[in-house]
Short mmCIF file of C-alpha atoms in Angstrom, two decimals:
data_model
loop_
_atom_site.label_atom_id
_atom_site.label_comp_id
_atom_site.label_asym_id
_atom_site.label_seq_id
_atom_site.Cartn_x
_atom_site.Cartn_y
_atom_site.Cartn_z
CA MET A 1 220.51 16.35 154.70
CA ILE A 2 217.51 17.50 156.82
CA ALA A 3 217.63 16.00 160.30
CA ALA A 4 214.90 16.39 162.96
CA GLY A 5 216.66 19.28 164.55
CA ALA A 6 216.30 21.43 161.38
CA LEU A 7 212.46 21.20 161.34
CA ASP A 8 211.73 23.92 163.97
CA LEU A 9 208.23 25.08 164.35
CA SER A 10 209.00 27.67 166.77
CA GLY A 11 207.69 31.13 165.77
CA ARG A 12 205.72 29.66 162.83
CA SER A 13 202.02 30.02 162.30
CA VAL A 14 200.96 26.51 161.70
CA PHE A 15 197.74 25.33 160.13
CA ALA A 16 197.25 21.90 161.58
CA VAL A 17 195.50 19.37 159.21
CA HIS A 18 193.77 16.24 160.42
CA ILE A 19 194.83 16.81 164.13
CA ARG A 20 192.17 15.11 166.46
CA ARG A 21 190.86 17.31 169.30
CA TRP A 22 192.77 15.29 171.99
CA LYS A 23 196.09 15.90 170.25
CA ARG A 24 195.76 19.64 170.37
CA ALA A 25 196.74 20.12 173.92
CA MET A 26 199.65 17.70 173.11
CA LEU A 27 200.84 19.95 170.33
CA GLU A 28 200.50 23.10 172.26
CA ALA A 29 202.55 21.56 175.09
CA TYR A 30 205.14 19.86 173.10
CA PHE A 31 205.85 23.00 170.84
CA PRO A 32 204.99 25.93 173.17
CA GLU A 33 206.50 28.74 170.86
CA THR A 34 204.44 27.82 167.97
CA GLU A 35 200.86 29.31 167.07
CA PHE A 36 198.40 26.41 166.12
CA ARG A 37 195.11 27.01 163.96
CA TYR A 38 193.11 23.78 163.39
CA LEU A 39 191.46 22.82 160.27
CA PRO A 40 188.36 20.74 160.56
CA LEU A 41 188.78 16.93 160.27
CA TYR A 42 188.02 15.33 156.96
CA LEU A 43 187.98 18.67 155.24
CA ASN A 44 187.23 18.53 151.73
CA ASP A 45 189.12 20.25 148.93
CA ARG A 46 186.21 22.55 148.15
CA THR A 47 185.74 23.75 151.68
CA PHE A 48 189.54 24.15 152.06
CA MET A 49 189.89 26.54 149.22
CA ARG A 50 186.67 28.41 150.24
CA ASP A 51 187.29 28.83 153.96
CA TRP A 52 191.14 28.46 154.44
CA GLN A 53 193.34 29.08 151.44
CA ASP A 54 193.08 32.96 151.64
CA ALA A 55 193.71 32.91 155.52
CA ILE A 56 196.82 30.75 154.96
CA LEU A 57 198.10 32.92 152.12
CA ALA A 58 197.61 36.10 154.09
CA THR A 59 199.58 34.69 157.17
CA PRO A 60 203.34 35.40 157.36
CA GLY A 61 205.42 32.26 158.05
CA ALA A 62 202.42 30.04 157.44
CA THR A 63 203.05 26.14 157.63
CA LEU A 64 200.86 22.99 157.19
CA LEU A 65 201.21 20.55 159.62
CA VAL A 66 199.77 17.24 158.47
CA TRP A 67 199.04 14.15 160.77
CA SER A 68 200.27 11.06 159.13
CA ARG A 69 199.45 11.27 155.45
CA ASN A 70 195.84 12.67 155.92
CA VAL A 71 196.05 15.32 153.19
CA SER A 72 194.75 15.54 149.76
CA ASP A 73 196.85 15.87 146.67
CA ALA A 74 195.08 19.28 146.02
CA ILE A 75 195.97 20.88 149.25
CA LEU A 76 199.53 19.69 148.67
CA GLU A 77 199.65 21.24 145.43
CA PHE A 78 198.12 24.30 146.78
CA ALA A 79 200.97 24.53 149.44
CA HIS A 80 203.75 23.60 146.90
CA SER A 81 202.78 26.07 144.35
CA ASN A 82 202.48 28.97 147.04
CA HIS A 83 205.90 28.08 148.71
CA ILE A 84 204.08 27.13 151.77
CA PRO A 85 206.24 24.49 153.69
CA VAL A 86 204.51 21.05 154.74
CA VAL A 87 205.59 19.10 157.65
CA PHE A 88 204.20 15.60 158.32
CA LEU A 89 203.71 14.66 161.95
CA GLU A 90 203.61 10.93 163.08
CA ASP A 91 204.11 9.02 166.26
CA GLY A 92 207.74 7.93 166.99
CA PHE A 93 209.12 4.48 167.51
CA ILE A 94 208.58 4.54 171.34
CA ARG A 95 204.89 5.47 171.65
CA SER A 96 203.39 4.87 175.17
CA LEU A 97 202.89 2.43 178.21
CA VAL A 98 199.57 1.12 176.71
CA GLY A 99 199.08 -1.60 174.22
CA ASN A 100 197.10 0.32 171.57
CA ALA A 101 196.47 3.68 169.98
CA SER A 102 194.61 4.95 172.86
CA LYS A 103 194.49 8.71 173.73
CA SER A 104 197.74 8.46 175.82
CA LEU A 105 200.22 11.13 175.07
CA PRO A 106 203.14 9.92 173.03
CA PHE A 107 206.85 9.73 174.28
CA SER A 108 207.87 10.42 170.77
CA LEU A 109 207.08 12.14 167.36
CA THR A 110 208.51 12.33 164.07
CA LEU A 111 208.57 15.48 161.90
CA ASP A 112 209.22 15.13 158.05
CA SER A 113 209.38 18.00 155.46
CA ARG A 114 209.02 15.41 152.64
CA THR A 115 206.66 12.60 153.41
CA PRO A 116 205.95 10.25 156.49
CA TYR A 117 208.69 7.90 157.11
CA PHE A 118 206.33 4.98 156.12
CA ASP A 119 205.54 6.26 152.65
CA SER A 120 207.92 4.26 150.40
CA ARG A 121 206.68 5.82 147.27
CA GLN A 122 209.14 8.74 147.63
CA PRO A 123 212.12 9.72 149.71
CA SER A 124 211.33 10.99 153.27
CA ASP A 125 213.91 12.95 155.44
CA LEU A 126 214.52 9.60 157.35
CA GLU A 127 215.50 7.87 154.07
CA ASP A 128 217.74 11.00 153.05
CA ILE A 129 219.61 10.59 156.09
CA LEU A 130 220.02 6.88 155.76
CA ASN A 131 221.20 7.47 152.10
CA SER A 132 223.59 10.14 152.75
CA TYR A 133 224.73 10.67 156.34
CA ASP A 134 228.56 9.70 156.78
CA PHE A 135 228.31 7.29 159.95
CA ASP A 136 231.81 6.47 159.71
CA THR A 137 233.09 10.06 160.71
CA ASP A 138 230.87 10.25 163.64
CA PRO A 139 232.16 7.63 166.22
CA ASP A 140 230.34 9.23 169.09
CA LEU A 141 227.06 8.79 167.52
CA MET A 142 227.80 5.16 166.84
CA GLU A 143 228.98 4.73 170.22
CA ARG A 144 225.61 6.12 171.47
CA ALA A 145 223.84 3.77 169.01
CA ARG A 146 225.34 0.71 170.36
CA ALA A 147 224.75 1.64 173.99
CA GLY A 148 220.92 2.76 173.06
CA ILE A 149 220.50 -0.76 171.28
CA ASP A 150 221.76 -2.39 174.46
CA LEU A 151 219.72 -0.28 176.82
CA LEU A 152 216.37 -0.93 174.50
CA LEU A 153 216.94 -4.62 174.54
CA ARG A 154 217.71 -4.97 178.22
CA SER A 155 214.58 -2.68 179.09
CA GLY A 156 212.24 -5.02 177.27
CA LEU A 157 210.59 -1.64 175.88
CA SER A 158 208.64 -1.65 172.43
CA LYS A 159 206.60 0.84 170.64
CA TYR A 160 203.51 -0.05 172.64
CA ASN A 161 204.12 -1.30 176.23
CA ALA A 162 201.05 -2.82 177.73
CA ALA A 163 201.27 -4.60 180.95
CA ALA A 164 201.59 -8.34 180.02
CA ARG A 165 201.34 -11.16 182.52
CA GLN A 166 205.01 -12.09 183.28
CA GLY A 167 205.72 -15.62 181.83
CA ALA A 168 202.70 -15.46 179.46
CA GLY A 169 204.85 -16.37 176.64
CA ALA A 170 206.12 -19.56 178.12
CA ASP A 171 202.58 -20.49 179.29
CA LEU A 172 201.41 -19.82 175.71
CA LEU A 173 203.80 -21.94 174.06
CA ALA A 174 203.34 -24.71 176.66
CA ALA A 175 199.71 -24.72 175.87
CA ARG A 176 199.62 -24.01 172.29
CA ALA A 177 196.77 -25.35 170.05
CA VAL A 178 198.90 -27.50 167.58
CA PRO A 179 199.35 -31.32 167.46
CA ALA A 180 201.95 -32.86 169.66
CA ASP A 181 203.74 -34.58 166.99
CA ALA A 182 204.01 -31.31 165.11
CA VAL A 183 205.88 -29.70 168.07
CA VAL A 184 208.37 -32.53 167.99
CA GLN A 185 209.18 -32.08 164.34
CA ALA A 186 209.31 -28.23 164.44
CA GLN A 187 213.05 -27.33 164.16
CA ARG A 188 212.31 -23.56 163.76
CA ARG A 189 209.75 -21.07 165.20
CA ILE A 190 208.30 -18.47 162.67
CA LEU A 191 206.63 -15.41 164.19
CA VAL A 192 204.17 -13.56 161.71
CA ILE A 193 203.60 -9.90 162.80
CA GLY A 194 199.99 -8.76 162.17
CA GLN A 195 199.09 -5.15 161.56
CA VAL A 196 195.94 -2.86 161.07
CA GLU A 197 195.36 -3.85 157.47
CA ASP A 198 194.05 -0.30 156.40
CA ASP A 199 196.80 1.43 158.23
CA ALA A 200 198.74 4.22 156.32
CA SER A 201 201.92 2.08 156.83
CA ILE A 202 200.63 -0.52 154.58
CA ARG A 203 198.58 1.74 152.07
CA PHE A 204 201.87 3.60 151.44
CA GLY A 205 204.50 1.06 152.24
CA CYS A 206 202.97 -1.85 150.17
CA ASP A 207 202.84 -1.78 146.45
CA ARG A 208 200.09 -4.30 146.04
CA PRO A 209 197.16 -5.67 148.32
CA PHE A 210 198.58 -7.69 151.08
CA THR A 211 196.79 -8.99 154.05
CA ASN A 212 197.70 -10.46 157.34
CA ASN A 213 196.31 -13.77 156.32
CA ASP A 214 198.48 -13.62 153.06
CA LEU A 215 201.69 -13.10 155.28
CA VAL A 216 200.83 -16.28 157.49
CA ARG A 217 200.25 -18.32 154.19
CA LEU A 218 203.51 -16.96 152.92
CA ALA A 219 205.45 -17.87 156.04
CA ALA A 220 203.81 -21.20 156.29
CA THR A 221 204.61 -22.09 152.54
CA GLU A 222 208.07 -21.25 152.83
CA ASN A 223 208.57 -22.84 156.23
CA PRO A 224 206.66 -26.01 156.01
CA ASP A 225 208.42 -27.84 158.97
CA ALA A 226 208.38 -24.89 161.33
CA GLU A 227 205.94 -23.74 163.74
CA ILE A 228 204.13 -20.67 162.94
CA LEU A 229 203.01 -18.14 165.52
CA TYR A 230 200.85 -15.28 164.31
CA LYS A 231 200.56 -12.28 166.60
CA PRO A 232 197.48 -10.11 165.37
CA HIS A 233 197.80 -6.33 166.09
CA PRO A 234 196.77 -5.28 169.60
CA ASP A 235 194.32 -2.58 168.16
CA VAL A 236 192.52 -5.32 166.35
CA LEU A 237 192.56 -7.73 169.36
CA ASN A 238 191.19 -4.85 171.47
CA GLY A 239 188.56 -4.04 169.02
CA VAL A 240 189.88 -0.51 168.47
CA ARG A 241 190.62 -1.02 164.75
CA ARG A 242 188.77 -3.21 162.37
CA GLN A 243 190.22 -6.46 160.89
CA TRP A 244 189.98 -7.11 157.27
CA SER A 245 191.10 -10.77 157.34
CA ASP A 246 189.87 -13.24 159.89
CA PRO A 247 192.84 -14.89 161.82
CA LEU A 248 190.52 -17.95 162.18
CA ASP A 249 190.88 -18.65 158.48
CA VAL A 250 194.47 -19.41 159.02
CA ALA A 251 194.32 -21.01 162.46
CA HIS A 252 195.04 -24.39 160.79
CA LEU A 253 198.49 -22.98 159.70
CA ALA A 254 199.53 -21.09 162.81
CA THR A 255 198.90 -20.66 166.44
CA ILE A 256 197.00 -17.27 167.01
CA VAL A 257 198.66 -15.31 169.87
CA SER A 258 195.71 -13.56 171.47
CA ALA A 259 197.11 -13.64 175.11
CA PRO A 260 198.79 -10.48 176.51
CA VAL A 261 202.27 -11.46 175.42
CA SER A 262 204.89 -8.67 175.05
CA LEU A 263 206.68 -8.39 171.73
CA PRO A 264 209.88 -8.52 173.30
CA GLU A 265 208.96 -11.94 174.91
CA LEU A 266 207.61 -13.49 171.56
CA LEU A 267 210.86 -12.01 169.75
CA ALA A 268 213.12 -14.02 172.29
CA ARG A 269 211.19 -17.15 171.22
CA ALA A 270 211.38 -16.76 167.51
CA ASP A 271 213.90 -17.93 164.92
CA HIS A 272 212.64 -15.70 162.08
CA VAL A 273 210.21 -13.00 161.63
CA TYR A 274 207.59 -12.14 158.82
CA ALA A 275 206.14 -8.69 158.71
CA ILE A 276 204.35 -6.55 156.01
CA THR A 277 205.72 -2.97 157.02
CA SER A 278 205.56 -3.32 160.92
CA LEU A 279 208.21 -1.68 163.25
CA ALA A 280 208.39 -5.27 165.00
CA GLY A 281 210.42 -6.29 162.15
CA PHE A 282 213.14 -3.73 162.99
CA GLU A 283 212.90 -4.65 166.61
CA ALA A 284 213.50 -8.32 165.55
CA LEU A 285 216.64 -7.03 163.52
CA LEU A 286 217.88 -5.55 166.70
CA ARG A 287 217.86 -8.97 168.38
CA GLY A 288 219.82 -10.55 165.22
CA LEU A 289 216.79 -12.15 163.96
CA PRO A 290 216.26 -12.83 160.24
CA VAL A 291 213.34 -10.75 158.82
CA THR A 292 211.26 -11.16 155.69
CA LEU A 293 209.21 -8.16 154.67
CA ALA A 294 206.12 -8.24 152.25
CA GLY A 295 206.22 -4.42 152.05
CA CYS A 296 208.77 -1.69 152.16
CA PRO A 297 209.02 0.01 155.67
CA PHE A 298 211.93 2.55 156.47
CA TYR A 299 214.25 -0.21 157.49
CA ALA A 300 213.87 -2.23 154.20
CA GLY A 301 216.61 -1.95 151.29
CA TRP A 302 219.67 -1.42 153.29
CA GLY A 303 221.03 -5.02 153.02
CA LEU A 304 219.67 -6.10 156.49
CA THR A 305 216.26 -7.81 155.56
CA ASP A 306 214.84 -10.28 153.15
CA ASP A 307 212.79 -7.85 151.01
CA ARG A 308 209.98 -8.92 148.72
CA GLN A 309 209.18 -5.47 147.50
CA PRO A 310 212.30 -3.69 145.81
CA ASN A 311 213.07 -0.11 146.34
CA PRO A 312 215.66 1.21 143.70
CA ARG A 313 216.22 4.33 145.59
CA ARG A 314 217.84 2.49 148.31
CA GLY A 315 221.24 0.69 147.57
CA ARG A 316 223.36 1.53 150.39
CA LYS A 317 224.49 -1.22 152.95
CA LEU A 318 224.10 -0.18 156.43
CA THR A 319 224.88 -1.91 159.71
CA ILE A 320 222.11 -2.21 162.26
CA GLU A 321 223.80 0.51 164.39
CA GLN A 322 223.71 2.86 161.85
CA LEU A 323 220.13 2.17 161.14
CA PHE A 324 219.22 2.67 164.62
CA ALA A 325 221.11 5.95 164.96
CA ALA A 326 219.01 7.49 162.22
CA ALA A 327 215.84 6.13 163.11
CA TYR A 328 215.97 6.47 166.94
CA LEU A 329 218.65 9.09 167.58
CA PHE A 330 218.45 11.52 164.66
CA TYR A 331 214.99 11.27 163.28
CA PRO A 332 212.35 11.54 166.27
CA ARG A 333 211.80 14.02 169.13
CA TYR A 334 211.28 12.65 172.48
CA PHE A 335 208.93 14.32 175.04
CA ASN A 336 208.06 13.86 178.74
CA PRO A 337 204.10 13.28 178.50
CA VAL A 338 203.44 14.47 181.87
CA ASP A 339 204.91 17.96 181.47
CA GLY A 340 205.50 18.19 177.80
CA THR A 341 209.25 19.10 177.93
CA GLN A 342 211.46 17.75 175.26
CA ILE A 343 213.90 15.10 176.47
CA ASP A 344 216.46 12.75 174.69
CA PHE A 345 216.26 9.09 173.91
CA GLU A 346 217.95 7.83 177.21
CA THR A 347 215.87 9.98 179.14
CA CYS A 348 212.66 8.70 177.51
CA LEU A 349 213.51 5.05 178.33
CA ALA A 350 214.60 5.93 181.90
CA LEU A 351 211.13 7.60 182.44
CA ALA A 352 209.22 4.78 180.63
CA LEU A 353 211.07 2.04 182.79
CA GLN A 354 210.22 4.01 186.04
CA TRP A 355 206.76 4.52 185.33
CA ARG A 356 206.09 1.09 184.10
CA GLU A 357 207.45 -0.26 187.38
CA LYS A 358 205.89 2.33 189.61
CA GLY A 359 202.97 3.59 187.65
CA MET A 360 202.63 6.76 185.29
CA PRO A 361 202.00 10.27 187.03
CA GLU A 362 198.87 11.96 185.97
CA THR A 363 199.63 14.42 182.99
CA GLN A 364 199.61 17.99 183.43
CA ILE A 365 198.50 18.25 179.93
CA ARG A 366 194.60 18.74 179.70
CA GLU A 367 192.73 17.60 176.82
CA VAL A 368 191.08 20.57 174.87
CA PRO A 369 187.24 20.07 175.69
CA MET A 370 184.84 20.22 172.86
CA PRO A 371 183.17 23.72 172.43
CA ALA A 372 179.57 23.58 174.06
CA ARG A 373 176.67 23.51 171.60
CA PRO A 374 174.77 26.75 171.19
CA GLY A 375 171.49 27.43 172.85
CA PHE A 376 168.05 27.60 171.33
CA ALA A 377 167.82 30.14 168.58
CA MET A 378 165.25 31.37 166.04
CA ARG A 379 167.47 29.95 163.11
CA GLY A 380 170.69 28.50 162.85
CA ALA A 381 172.50 25.10 162.46
CA TYR A 382 170.05 23.43 164.61
CA GLY A 383 166.93 24.41 162.60
CA LEU A 384 164.17 26.67 162.89
CA PHE A 385 163.58 27.47 166.59
CA GLY A 386 166.31 25.04 167.37
CA TRP A 387 164.21 22.05 166.76
CA ARG A 388 167.06 19.64 166.42
CA HIS A 389 168.00 20.13 169.89
CA LEU A 390 165.12 17.72 170.64
CA LEU A 391 167.21 15.00 169.08
CA THR A 392 169.71 15.23 171.72
CA VAL A 393 168.34 13.05 174.39
CA PRO A 394 167.02 10.04 172.36
CA ILE A 395 170.50 10.00 170.21
CA ALA A 396 172.62 10.22 173.31
CA TRP A 397 170.68 7.17 174.70
CA LEU A 398 171.59 5.23 171.55
CA ILE A 399 175.05 6.36 171.55
CA ALA A 400 175.49 5.25 175.12
CA LYS A 401 174.24 1.87 174.17
CA ALA A 402 176.17 1.43 171.22
CA GLY A 403 179.43 2.99 172.41
CA SER A 404 180.23 4.56 175.92
CA GLU A 405 178.93 7.03 178.47
CA GLN A 406 181.62 9.16 177.57
CA ASP A 407 180.77 9.05 174.02
CA ALA A 408 177.16 10.15 174.93
CA ARG A 409 178.62 12.96 177.00
CA ASP A 410 180.66 14.15 174.03
CA PHE A 411 177.54 14.10 171.74
CA ARG A 412 175.52 16.08 174.08
CA ARG A 413 178.12 18.79 174.67
CA ASN A 414 178.15 19.39 170.90
CA PRO A 415 176.03 17.09 168.45
CA ILE A 416 177.44 18.53 165.39
CA LEU A 417 181.04 18.41 166.16
CA PHE A 418 180.64 14.99 167.60
CA PHE A 419 179.36 13.71 164.28
CA ARG A 420 181.79 15.68 162.16
CA GLU A 421 184.85 14.26 163.87
CA LEU A 422 183.91 10.46 163.82
CA SER A 423 186.40 8.31 162.18
CA ASN A 424 183.46 6.03 160.63
CA PRO A 425 182.50 7.61 157.20
CA TRP A 426 178.90 6.05 157.45
CA LEU A 427 178.39 7.79 160.78
CA ARG A 428 179.68 11.00 159.48
CA ARG A 429 177.01 10.66 156.60
CA LEU A 430 174.44 9.98 159.19
CA GLY A 431 175.38 13.09 161.16
CA ARG A 432 175.19 15.15 158.03
CA ILE A 433 171.67 14.00 157.44
CA LEU A 434 170.74 14.59 161.14
CA TYR A 435 172.56 18.01 161.32
CA PRO A 436 173.04 19.18 157.61
CA LEU A 437 174.55 22.66 158.77
CA ASP A 438 177.96 23.30 160.37
CA GLY A 439 177.94 24.74 163.77
CA GLU A 440 179.91 28.19 164.50
CA SER A 441 182.37 26.38 166.85
CA ARG A 442 185.27 24.21 165.65
#
């Protein structure tokens, strides 16, 4: 069995794959005894083999560190055939005091030597713990798990913890847009948890295409006399991530929760939860609620959930305390996002509660700035006599209009890297047309 403590990056030479620039300072603060080298974002296999494989093979103790599951099969095969360890890095289950995937530093991270915890196609280290650890011989751990569940529930903390208006859930339910007679007849309240539909947890945790609207329709079909509440993902509501199915298409089946209501407050008013692979389903289990899952997240298959996607590797029956012990105490690592020190679960909750009440101090971990663009030169990435530098002013103006002034500043600092590191593939292609050659700075 591999627990989190066995994955020690100290002293290793780590080649980091798909690590966004703002996360670099986090890694170096959280793992101060590790040497990091960062591969370019969206690196294709040909460029990897040309520019990086020899350096990796020549480096003693080389390890690949991959954010989420953002790595090609060819690069994984290269690593495995050359006996180079691969570690998958992902946010943990207590993320931040904001309500979306902003650039705030995480309270917790997970490291896995096999695959990210959300990948149901093959066993992860977390699944191995759940399948094999003898919880019955560890009463201290189980007592800590029971206390941890109680502490988490009393704290009202979740994965994301945006400031929600107190009592917003009660206001929402009092003013819900459903016919009055339907409210009278409803015996149960079903909460449907929306997700980012192109998120890796769905792509690797669901064996078939399945959208948020599909989930709403399933819940409504199976519970015709219940009230259906549908909470889209915060990143979708905030416009940070794209929506693939329109909530308005199922507005006749469910009340769309767009108000800033915290997940714990909604769960307190629910009788049953439907999810695809969302962690919210696990948080519902902690509160004793029945949970129906369309996909196969890490907490499916252990006898606690209504599973619509079978997983033959998981046949062991676990208690909620055992599942919590593995997922929240064994598997993740917790960090103080102000100074980068490693802490335990209990300290993490205490800090989050304190900062939620009084405000979070400014972090001491400074973001790694984008390298400055080179000046005018006779030839190079910016063209003969540097003529592409003349594009900077008009394109920066367009970027400020379409995005933000901060985006425009980042572009002006290094136009080539700005386009190369965008998540939108169409904009990356546009950048390749405008700036076909890569600069020297990465």
